[in-house]
Short mmCIF file of C-alpha atoms and ligand atoms in Angstrom, two decimals:
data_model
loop_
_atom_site.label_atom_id
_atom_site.label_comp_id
_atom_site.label_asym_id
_atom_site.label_seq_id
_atom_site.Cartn_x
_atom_site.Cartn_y
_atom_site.Cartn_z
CA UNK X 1 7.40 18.66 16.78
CA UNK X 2 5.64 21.30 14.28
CA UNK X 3 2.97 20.82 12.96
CA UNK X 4 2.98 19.67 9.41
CA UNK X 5 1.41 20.96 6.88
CA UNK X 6 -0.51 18.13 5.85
CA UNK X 7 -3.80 20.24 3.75
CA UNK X 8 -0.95 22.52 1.49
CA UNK X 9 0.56 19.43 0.83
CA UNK X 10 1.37 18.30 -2.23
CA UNK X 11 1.68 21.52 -3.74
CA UNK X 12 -0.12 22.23 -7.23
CA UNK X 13 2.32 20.29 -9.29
CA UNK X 14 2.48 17.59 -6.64
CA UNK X 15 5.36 18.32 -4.97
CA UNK X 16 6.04 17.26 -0.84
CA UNK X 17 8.94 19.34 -0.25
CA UNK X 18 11.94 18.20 -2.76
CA UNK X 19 9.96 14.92 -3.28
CA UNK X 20 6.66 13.93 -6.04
CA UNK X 21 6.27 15.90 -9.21
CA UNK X 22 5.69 14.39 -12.79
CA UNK X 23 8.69 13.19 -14.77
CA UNK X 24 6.79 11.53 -18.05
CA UNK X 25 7.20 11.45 -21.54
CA UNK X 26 5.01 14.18 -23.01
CA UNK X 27 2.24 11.50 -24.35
CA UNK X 28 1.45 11.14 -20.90
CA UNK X 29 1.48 14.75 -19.66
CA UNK X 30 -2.36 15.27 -21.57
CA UNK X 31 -3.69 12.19 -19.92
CA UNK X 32 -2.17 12.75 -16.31
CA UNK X 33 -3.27 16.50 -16.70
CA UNK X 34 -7.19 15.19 -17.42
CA UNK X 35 -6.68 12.30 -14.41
CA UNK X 36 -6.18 15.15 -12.24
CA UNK X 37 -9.01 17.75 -13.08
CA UNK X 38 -11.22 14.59 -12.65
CA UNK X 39 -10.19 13.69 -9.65
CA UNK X 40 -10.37 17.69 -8.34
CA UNK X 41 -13.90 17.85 -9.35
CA UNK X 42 -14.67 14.60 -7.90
CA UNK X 43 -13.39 15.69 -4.53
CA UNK X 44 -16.30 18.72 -5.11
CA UNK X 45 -19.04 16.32 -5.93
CA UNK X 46 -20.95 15.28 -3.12
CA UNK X 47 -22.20 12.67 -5.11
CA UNK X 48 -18.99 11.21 -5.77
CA UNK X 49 -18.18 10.78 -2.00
CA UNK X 50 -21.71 9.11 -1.53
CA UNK X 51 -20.87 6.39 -4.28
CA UNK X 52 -17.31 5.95 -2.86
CA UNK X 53 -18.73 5.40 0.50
CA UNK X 54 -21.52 2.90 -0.43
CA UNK X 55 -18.97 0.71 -2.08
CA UNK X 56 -16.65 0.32 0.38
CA UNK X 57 -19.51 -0.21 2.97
CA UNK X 58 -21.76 -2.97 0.98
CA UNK X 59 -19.59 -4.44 -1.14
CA UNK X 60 -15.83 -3.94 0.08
CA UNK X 61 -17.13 -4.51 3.91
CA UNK X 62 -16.11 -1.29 5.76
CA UNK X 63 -16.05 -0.34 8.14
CA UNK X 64 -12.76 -3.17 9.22
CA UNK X 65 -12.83 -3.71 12.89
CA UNK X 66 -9.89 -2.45 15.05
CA UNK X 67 -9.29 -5.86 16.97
CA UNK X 68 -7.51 -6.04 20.46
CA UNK X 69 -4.63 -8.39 20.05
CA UNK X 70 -5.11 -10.23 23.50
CA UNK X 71 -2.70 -13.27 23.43
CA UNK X 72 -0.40 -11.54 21.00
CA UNK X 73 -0.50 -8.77 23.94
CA UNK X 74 0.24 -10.43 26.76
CA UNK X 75 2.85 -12.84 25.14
CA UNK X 76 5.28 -9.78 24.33
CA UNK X 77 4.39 -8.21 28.15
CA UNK X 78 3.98 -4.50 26.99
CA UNK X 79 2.11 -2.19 25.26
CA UNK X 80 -1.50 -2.93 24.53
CA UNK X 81 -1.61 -4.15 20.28
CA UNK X 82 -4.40 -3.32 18.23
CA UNK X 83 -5.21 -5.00 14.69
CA UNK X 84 -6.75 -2.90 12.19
CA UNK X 85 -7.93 -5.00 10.04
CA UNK X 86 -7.70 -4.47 6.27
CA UNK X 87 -6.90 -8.31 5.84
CA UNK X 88 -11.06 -9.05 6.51
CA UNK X 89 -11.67 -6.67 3.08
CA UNK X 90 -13.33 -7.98 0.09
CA UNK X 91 -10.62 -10.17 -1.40
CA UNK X 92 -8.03 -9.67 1.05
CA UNK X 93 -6.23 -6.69 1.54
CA UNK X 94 -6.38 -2.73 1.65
CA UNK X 95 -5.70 -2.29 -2.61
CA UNK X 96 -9.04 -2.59 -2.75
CA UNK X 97 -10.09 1.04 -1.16
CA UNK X 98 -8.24 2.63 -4.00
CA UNK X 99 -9.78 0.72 -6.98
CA UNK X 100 -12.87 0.98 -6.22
CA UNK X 101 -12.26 5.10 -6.06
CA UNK X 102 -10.18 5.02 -9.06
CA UNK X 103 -12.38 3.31 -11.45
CA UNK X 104 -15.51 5.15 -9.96
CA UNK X 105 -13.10 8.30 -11.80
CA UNK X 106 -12.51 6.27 -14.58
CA UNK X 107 -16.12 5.36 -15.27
CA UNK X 108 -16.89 9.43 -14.48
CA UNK X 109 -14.34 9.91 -17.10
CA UNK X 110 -16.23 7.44 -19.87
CA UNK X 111 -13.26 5.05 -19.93
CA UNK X 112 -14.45 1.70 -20.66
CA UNK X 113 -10.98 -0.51 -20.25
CA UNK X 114 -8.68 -0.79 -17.48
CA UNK X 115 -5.05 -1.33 -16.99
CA UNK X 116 -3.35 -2.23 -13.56
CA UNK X 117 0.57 -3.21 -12.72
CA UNK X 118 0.72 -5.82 -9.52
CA UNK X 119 3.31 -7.35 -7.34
CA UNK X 120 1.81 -9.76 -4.89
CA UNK X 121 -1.57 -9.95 -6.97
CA UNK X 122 -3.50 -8.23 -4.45
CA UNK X 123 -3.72 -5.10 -6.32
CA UNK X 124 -4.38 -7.19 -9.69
CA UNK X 125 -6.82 -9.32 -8.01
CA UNK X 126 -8.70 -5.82 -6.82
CA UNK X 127 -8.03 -4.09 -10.33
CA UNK X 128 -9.50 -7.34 -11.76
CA UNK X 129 -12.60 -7.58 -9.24
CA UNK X 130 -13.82 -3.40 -9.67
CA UNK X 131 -13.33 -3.90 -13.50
CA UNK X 132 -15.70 -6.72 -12.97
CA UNK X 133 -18.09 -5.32 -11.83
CA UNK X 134 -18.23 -2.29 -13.71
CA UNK X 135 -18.18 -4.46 -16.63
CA UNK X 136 -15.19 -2.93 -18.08
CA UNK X 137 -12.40 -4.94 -19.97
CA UNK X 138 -8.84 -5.46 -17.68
CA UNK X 139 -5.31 -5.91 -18.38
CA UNK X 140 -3.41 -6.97 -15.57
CA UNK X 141 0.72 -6.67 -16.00
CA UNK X 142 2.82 -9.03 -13.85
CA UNK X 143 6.44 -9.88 -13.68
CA UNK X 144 7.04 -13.71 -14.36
CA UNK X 145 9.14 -14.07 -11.37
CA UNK X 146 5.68 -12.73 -9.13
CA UNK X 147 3.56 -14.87 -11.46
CA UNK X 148 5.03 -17.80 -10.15
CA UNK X 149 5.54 -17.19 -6.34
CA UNK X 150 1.94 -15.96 -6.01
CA UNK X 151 0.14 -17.99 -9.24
CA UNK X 152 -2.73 -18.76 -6.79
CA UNK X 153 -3.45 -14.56 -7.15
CA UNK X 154 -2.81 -15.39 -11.33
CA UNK X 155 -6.11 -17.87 -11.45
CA UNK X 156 -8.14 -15.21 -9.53
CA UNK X 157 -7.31 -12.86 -11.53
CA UNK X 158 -8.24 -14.85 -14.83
CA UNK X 159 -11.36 -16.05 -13.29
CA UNK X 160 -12.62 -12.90 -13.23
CA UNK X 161 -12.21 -11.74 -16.57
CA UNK X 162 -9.20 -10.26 -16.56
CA UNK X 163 -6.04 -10.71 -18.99
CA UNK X 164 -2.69 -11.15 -17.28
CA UNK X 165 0.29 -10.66 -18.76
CA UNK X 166 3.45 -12.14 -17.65
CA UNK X 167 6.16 -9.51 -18.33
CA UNK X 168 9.47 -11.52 -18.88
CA UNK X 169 12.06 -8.03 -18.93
CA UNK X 170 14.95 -7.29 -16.59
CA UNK X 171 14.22 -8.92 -12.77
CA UNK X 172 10.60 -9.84 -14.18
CA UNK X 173 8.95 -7.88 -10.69
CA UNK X 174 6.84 -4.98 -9.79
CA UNK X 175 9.16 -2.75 -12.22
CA UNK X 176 9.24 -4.08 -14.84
CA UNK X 177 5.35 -4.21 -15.02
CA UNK X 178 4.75 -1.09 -13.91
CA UNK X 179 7.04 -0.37 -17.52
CA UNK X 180 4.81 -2.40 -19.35
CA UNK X 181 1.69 -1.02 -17.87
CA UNK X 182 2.72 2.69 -18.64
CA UNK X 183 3.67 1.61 -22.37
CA UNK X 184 0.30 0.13 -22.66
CA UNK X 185 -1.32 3.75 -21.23
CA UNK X 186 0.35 5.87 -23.97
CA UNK X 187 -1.01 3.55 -26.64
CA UNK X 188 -4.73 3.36 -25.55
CA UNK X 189 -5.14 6.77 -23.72
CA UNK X 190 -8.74 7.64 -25.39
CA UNK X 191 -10.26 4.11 -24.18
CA UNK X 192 -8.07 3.22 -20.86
CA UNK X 193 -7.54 4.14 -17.42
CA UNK X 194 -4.17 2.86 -15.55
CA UNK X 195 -5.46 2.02 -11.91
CA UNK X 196 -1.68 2.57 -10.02
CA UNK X 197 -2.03 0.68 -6.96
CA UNK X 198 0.24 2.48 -4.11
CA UNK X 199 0.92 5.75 -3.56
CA UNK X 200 3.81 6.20 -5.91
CA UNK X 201 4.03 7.30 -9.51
CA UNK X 202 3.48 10.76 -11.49
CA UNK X 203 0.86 13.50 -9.84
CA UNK X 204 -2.05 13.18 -8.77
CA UNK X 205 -1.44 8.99 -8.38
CA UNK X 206 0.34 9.77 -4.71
CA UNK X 207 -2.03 12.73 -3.41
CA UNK X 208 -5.07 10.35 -4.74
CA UNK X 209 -4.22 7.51 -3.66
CA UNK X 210 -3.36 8.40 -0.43
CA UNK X 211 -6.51 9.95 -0.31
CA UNK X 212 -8.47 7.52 -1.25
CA UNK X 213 -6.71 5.12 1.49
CA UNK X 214 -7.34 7.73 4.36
CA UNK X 215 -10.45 5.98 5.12
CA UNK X 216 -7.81 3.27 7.37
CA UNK X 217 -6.80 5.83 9.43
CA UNK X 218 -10.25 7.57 9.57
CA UNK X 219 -11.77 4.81 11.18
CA UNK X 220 -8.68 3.71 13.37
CA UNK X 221 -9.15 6.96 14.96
CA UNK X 222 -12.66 7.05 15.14
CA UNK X 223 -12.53 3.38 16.68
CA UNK X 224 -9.41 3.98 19.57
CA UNK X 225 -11.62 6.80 20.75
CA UNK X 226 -14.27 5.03 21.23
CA UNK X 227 -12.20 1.99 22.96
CA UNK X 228 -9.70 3.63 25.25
CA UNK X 229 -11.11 7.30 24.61
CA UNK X 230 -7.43 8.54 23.80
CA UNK X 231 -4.91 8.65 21.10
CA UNK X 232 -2.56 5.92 20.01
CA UNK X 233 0.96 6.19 21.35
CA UNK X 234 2.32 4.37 18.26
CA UNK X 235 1.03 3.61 14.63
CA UNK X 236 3.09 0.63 12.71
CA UNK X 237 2.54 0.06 9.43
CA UNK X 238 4.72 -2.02 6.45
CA UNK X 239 5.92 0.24 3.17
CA UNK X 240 6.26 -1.01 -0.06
CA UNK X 241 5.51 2.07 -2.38
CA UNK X 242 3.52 2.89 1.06
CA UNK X 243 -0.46 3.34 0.49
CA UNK X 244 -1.67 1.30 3.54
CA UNK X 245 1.49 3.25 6.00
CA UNK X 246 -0.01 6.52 4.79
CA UNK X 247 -3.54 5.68 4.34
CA UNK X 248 -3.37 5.19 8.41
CA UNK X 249 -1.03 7.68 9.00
CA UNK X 250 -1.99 10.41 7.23
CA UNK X 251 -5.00 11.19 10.51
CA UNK X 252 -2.45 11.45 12.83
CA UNK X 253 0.05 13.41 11.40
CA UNK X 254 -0.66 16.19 13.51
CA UNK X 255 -1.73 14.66 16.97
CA UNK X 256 2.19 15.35 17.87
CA UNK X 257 2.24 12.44 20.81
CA UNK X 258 1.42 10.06 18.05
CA UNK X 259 4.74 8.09 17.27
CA UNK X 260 4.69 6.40 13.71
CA UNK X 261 7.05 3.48 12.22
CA UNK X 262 6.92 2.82 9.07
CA UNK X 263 8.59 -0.91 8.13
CA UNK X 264 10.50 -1.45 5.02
CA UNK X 265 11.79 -5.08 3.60
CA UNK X 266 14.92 -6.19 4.60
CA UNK X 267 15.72 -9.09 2.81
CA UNK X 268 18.37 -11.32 3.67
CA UNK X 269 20.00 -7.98 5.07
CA UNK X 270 20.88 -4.64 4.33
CA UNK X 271 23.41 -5.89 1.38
CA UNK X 272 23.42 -3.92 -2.22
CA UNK X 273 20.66 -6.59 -4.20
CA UNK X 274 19.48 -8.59 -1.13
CA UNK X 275 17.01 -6.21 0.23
CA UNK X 276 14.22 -3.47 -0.47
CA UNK X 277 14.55 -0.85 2.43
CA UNK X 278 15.00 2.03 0.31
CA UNK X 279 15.47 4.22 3.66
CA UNK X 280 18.69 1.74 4.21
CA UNK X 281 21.32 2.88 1.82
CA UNK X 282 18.70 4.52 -1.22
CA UNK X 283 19.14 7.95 -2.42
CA UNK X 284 17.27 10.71 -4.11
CA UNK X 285 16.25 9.41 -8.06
CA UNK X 286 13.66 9.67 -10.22
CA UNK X 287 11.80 6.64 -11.17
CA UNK X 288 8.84 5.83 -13.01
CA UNK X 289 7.22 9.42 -12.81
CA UNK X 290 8.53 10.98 -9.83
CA UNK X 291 11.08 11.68 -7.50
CA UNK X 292 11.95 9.85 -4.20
CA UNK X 293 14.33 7.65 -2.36
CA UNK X 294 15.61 4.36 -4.37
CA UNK X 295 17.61 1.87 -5.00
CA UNK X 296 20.73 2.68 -7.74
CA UNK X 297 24.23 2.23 -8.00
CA UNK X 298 26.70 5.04 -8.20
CA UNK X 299 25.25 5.31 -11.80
CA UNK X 300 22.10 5.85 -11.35
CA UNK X 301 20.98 2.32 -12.93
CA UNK X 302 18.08 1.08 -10.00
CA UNK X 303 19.59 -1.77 -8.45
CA UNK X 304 18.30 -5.26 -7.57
CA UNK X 305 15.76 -5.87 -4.80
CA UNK X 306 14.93 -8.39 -2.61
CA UNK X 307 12.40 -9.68 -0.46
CA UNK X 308 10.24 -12.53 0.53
CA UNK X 309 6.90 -10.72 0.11
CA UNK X 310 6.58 -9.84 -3.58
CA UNK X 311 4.25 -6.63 -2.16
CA UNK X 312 7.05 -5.07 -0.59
CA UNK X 313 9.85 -5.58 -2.89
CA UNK X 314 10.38 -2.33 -4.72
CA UNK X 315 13.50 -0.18 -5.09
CA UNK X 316 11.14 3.15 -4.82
CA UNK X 317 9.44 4.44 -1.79
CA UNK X 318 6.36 7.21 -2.77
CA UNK X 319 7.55 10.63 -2.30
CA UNK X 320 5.07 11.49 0.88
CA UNK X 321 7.07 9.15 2.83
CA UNK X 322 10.34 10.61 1.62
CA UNK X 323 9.23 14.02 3.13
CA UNK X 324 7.92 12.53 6.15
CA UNK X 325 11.62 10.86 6.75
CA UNK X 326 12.95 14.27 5.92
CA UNK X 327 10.80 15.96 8.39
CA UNK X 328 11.66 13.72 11.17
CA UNK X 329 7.89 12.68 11.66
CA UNK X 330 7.95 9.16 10.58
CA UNK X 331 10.85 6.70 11.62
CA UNK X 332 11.26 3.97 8.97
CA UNK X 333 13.16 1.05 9.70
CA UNK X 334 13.01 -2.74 8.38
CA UNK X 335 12.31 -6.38 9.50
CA UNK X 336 14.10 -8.93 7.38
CA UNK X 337 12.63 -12.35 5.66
CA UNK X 338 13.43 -14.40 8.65
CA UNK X 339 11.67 -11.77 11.35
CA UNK X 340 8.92 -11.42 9.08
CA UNK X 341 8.39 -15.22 8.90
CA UNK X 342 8.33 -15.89 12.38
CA UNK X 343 6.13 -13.13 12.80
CA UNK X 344 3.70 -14.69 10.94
CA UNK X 345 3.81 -17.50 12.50
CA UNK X 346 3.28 -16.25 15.88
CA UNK X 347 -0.15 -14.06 14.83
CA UNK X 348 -1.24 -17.54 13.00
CA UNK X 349 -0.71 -19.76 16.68
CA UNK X 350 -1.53 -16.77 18.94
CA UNK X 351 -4.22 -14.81 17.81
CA UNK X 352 -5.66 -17.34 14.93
CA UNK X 353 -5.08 -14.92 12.06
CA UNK X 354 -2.70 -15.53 9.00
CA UNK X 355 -1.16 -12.08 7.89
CA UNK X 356 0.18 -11.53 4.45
CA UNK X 357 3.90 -11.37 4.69
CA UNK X 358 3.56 -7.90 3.87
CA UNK X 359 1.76 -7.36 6.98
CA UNK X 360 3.89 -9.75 8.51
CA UNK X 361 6.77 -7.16 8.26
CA UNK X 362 4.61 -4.44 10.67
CA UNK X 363 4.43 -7.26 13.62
CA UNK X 364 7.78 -7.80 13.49
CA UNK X 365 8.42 -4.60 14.56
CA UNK X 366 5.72 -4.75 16.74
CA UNK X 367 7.48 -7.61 18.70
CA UNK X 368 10.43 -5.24 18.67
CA UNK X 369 8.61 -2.21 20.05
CA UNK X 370 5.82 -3.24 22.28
CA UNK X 371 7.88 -5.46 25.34
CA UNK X 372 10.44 -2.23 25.24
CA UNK X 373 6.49 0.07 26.33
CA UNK X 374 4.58 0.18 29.22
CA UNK X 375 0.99 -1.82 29.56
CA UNK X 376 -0.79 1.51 29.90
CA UNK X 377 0.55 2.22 26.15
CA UNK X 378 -1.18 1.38 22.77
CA UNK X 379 -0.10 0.31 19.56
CA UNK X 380 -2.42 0.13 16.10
CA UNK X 381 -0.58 -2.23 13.61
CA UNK X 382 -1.96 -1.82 10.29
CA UNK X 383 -2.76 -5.76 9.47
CA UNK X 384 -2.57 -4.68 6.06
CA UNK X 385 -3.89 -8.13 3.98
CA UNK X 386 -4.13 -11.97 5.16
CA UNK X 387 -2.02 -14.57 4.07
CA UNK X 388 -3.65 -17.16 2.03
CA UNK X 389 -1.63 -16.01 -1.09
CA UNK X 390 1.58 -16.66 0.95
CA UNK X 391 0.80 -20.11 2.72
CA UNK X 392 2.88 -22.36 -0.16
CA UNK X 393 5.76 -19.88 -0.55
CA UNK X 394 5.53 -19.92 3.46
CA UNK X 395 4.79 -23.56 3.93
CA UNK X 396 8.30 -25.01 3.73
CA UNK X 397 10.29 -22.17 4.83
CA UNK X 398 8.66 -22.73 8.31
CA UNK X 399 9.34 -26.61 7.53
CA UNK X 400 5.45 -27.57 7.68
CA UNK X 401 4.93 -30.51 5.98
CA UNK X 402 2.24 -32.53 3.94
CA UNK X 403 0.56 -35.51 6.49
CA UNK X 404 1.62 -38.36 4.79
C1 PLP O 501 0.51 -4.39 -1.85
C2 PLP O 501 0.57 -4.70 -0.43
C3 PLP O 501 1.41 -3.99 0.45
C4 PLP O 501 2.41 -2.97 -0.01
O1 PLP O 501 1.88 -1.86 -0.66
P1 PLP O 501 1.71 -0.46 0.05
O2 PLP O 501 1.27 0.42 -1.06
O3 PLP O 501 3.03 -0.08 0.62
O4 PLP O 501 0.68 -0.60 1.09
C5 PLP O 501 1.34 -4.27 1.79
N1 PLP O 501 0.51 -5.24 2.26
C6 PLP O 501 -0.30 -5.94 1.44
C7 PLP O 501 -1.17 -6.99 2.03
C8 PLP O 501 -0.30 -5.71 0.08
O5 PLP O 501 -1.10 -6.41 -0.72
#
């Protein structure tokens, strides 16, 4: 492998290879032109990186501990399985790296309301949580469908200030919100800020947001070192626009014996409408501010998606992992609901910890992959939120049952 140019790229106008760019209307070219100088001078100010880091130390709870995986280990007979674990963040998943950094921009940029897009509610329920604190105002877009599978994310979100709206348009998912959210930006430029949560959209979102999820991989490196005083042999990590895969990739890229799998959702199977693994059967589009691999039909209208976890199911994959897949660095392949489910069951029984089914996507390949490697290997799986949104969507799929 070559190395890869990972500190040239994006290039000035956001671009990883073919992939990224900015494909707005022209109301939004001003605004996405300011976001950026912001977030370029931010990156200069020591100051900037000092605030950053004292949030996500005293309030967020980083660093996350990398956790051996005993049981789970010995169970599948291999490769030695670390947890990194994002899921024991400040309410319950990675999202919350990047808000905090984006509305610490926001607030440098005099912005006093907020506007976020979610799927699961993880990323609303962080959105909703930074705003509150700051004491700005926050308006968080859902899709109805996503309002109702994960409502218990809906009441947190409303208990802490923020407005949710239930966007009823097309499949009434991620899309459609993120629609909404970006209609509601060109309106109230002077006053808002639209915290994106993956690493998808027009420049700078991907470059920043990957940046500002870095700090997974940072300290996953830091902390193997320290444990087993070598390298990873494999990274695994779940994709839905992909801001927690790159955030622990992104470290590695150029340790060249580092093997990386990125896991997309497959559904009910790779079948046009019953899945989300935009590696599986996408092509190149443009969607919602830049280029990348998605979901469409022969023309060009973005097809239906799929998936039991609401965080993952997305026809759109962020343009850094498009390039990756290009480049041959990253594999990408895809667990479906059912492996997903009984993934999360096993980390529940074996190692005591409920993982979103986002997450829950990752250890399914992880039961593929680590009986298949040698005990003197090691795995990090990104454990990427925990799964107390997800128990009554997962309660009677797994047939568990009210004592009566
Ligand atoms: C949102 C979410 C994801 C998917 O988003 P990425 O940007 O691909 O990381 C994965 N896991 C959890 C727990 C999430 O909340």
């Amino acid at each position: 492998m070559s190395l890869i140019a990972t500190e040239t790229v994006p290039d000035a106008l956001g671009h990883f290879g073919a992939f990224g760019g900015r494909y707005v209307p022209e109301t939004l070219m001003h605004p996405l032109q300011e976001l950026e100088q912001e977030y370029h001078r931010s990156r200069q100010d020591p100051e900037f990186q000092r605030e950053f880091d004292y949030y996500l130390r005293e309030f967020c709870g980083r660093p996350t501990p990398l956790y051996y995986a005993e049981r789970l280990t010995r169970e599948l007979g291999g490769a030695k399985i670390y947890l990194k674990r994002e899921d024991l963040l400040h309410t319950g998943a990675h999202k919350i790296n990047n808000s905090i950094g984006q509305i610490l921009l926001a607030r440098r940029m005099g912005k006093t309301r907020i506007i976020a897009e979610t799927g699961a509610g993880q990323h609303g329920v962080a959105t909703a949580t930074v705003a509150a604190m700051f004491g700005m105002k926050c308006v968080i877009y859902m899709g109805a469908v996503d309002c109702e599978r994960q409502a218990l994310n809906v009441y947190r979100m409303k208990m802490l200030g923020a407005e949710v709206v239930s966007v009823k348009a097309g499949q009434q998912t991620l899309k459609e919100a993120i629609n909404e959210a970006m209609r509601d930006w060109v309106t109230n430029i002077r006053s808002t800020h639209y915290i994106l949560g993956t690493a998808y959209g027009a420049h700078p979102y991907p470059l920043m947001v990957r940046n500002f999820q870095r700090v997974i991989g940072d300290e996953a490196r830091r902390q193997i070192l320290e444990k087993e005083s070598r390298l990873p042999d494999l990274l695994v990590a779940c994709v839905g626009g992909g801001s927690n895969a790159i955030g622990l990739f992104y470290p590695f890229l150029n340790d060249k014996d580092v093997q990386m799998i990125g896991v997309e959702a497959g559904g009910e199977g790779i079948e046009a409408g019953r899945h989300a693994a935009r590696f599986q059967g996408g092509s190149l589009g443009v969607l919602q501010g830049t280029r990348s691999y998605l979901l469409q039909d022969e023309f060009g209208q973005v097809q239906l998606t799929h998936s039991v976890s609401a965080g993952l199911d997305y026809a759109a994959v962020g343009p850094e992992h498009a390039w990756l897949r290009d480049l041959g660095r990253v594999q990408y392949t895809y667990a479906t609901d059912d492996k997903a489910l009984e993934a999360f069951s096993k980390l529940a029984r074996l190692e005591g910890i409920i993982p979103a089914l986002e997450s829950s996507h990752a250890i399914a390949e992880v039961m593929c992959q680590a009986p298949k490697m040698s005990k003197d290997k090691l795995i990090i799986v990104n454990l990427s939120g925990r799964g107390d949104k997800d128990v009554s969507q997962a309660a009677p799929k797994l047939n568990i049952q009210m004592p009566v």
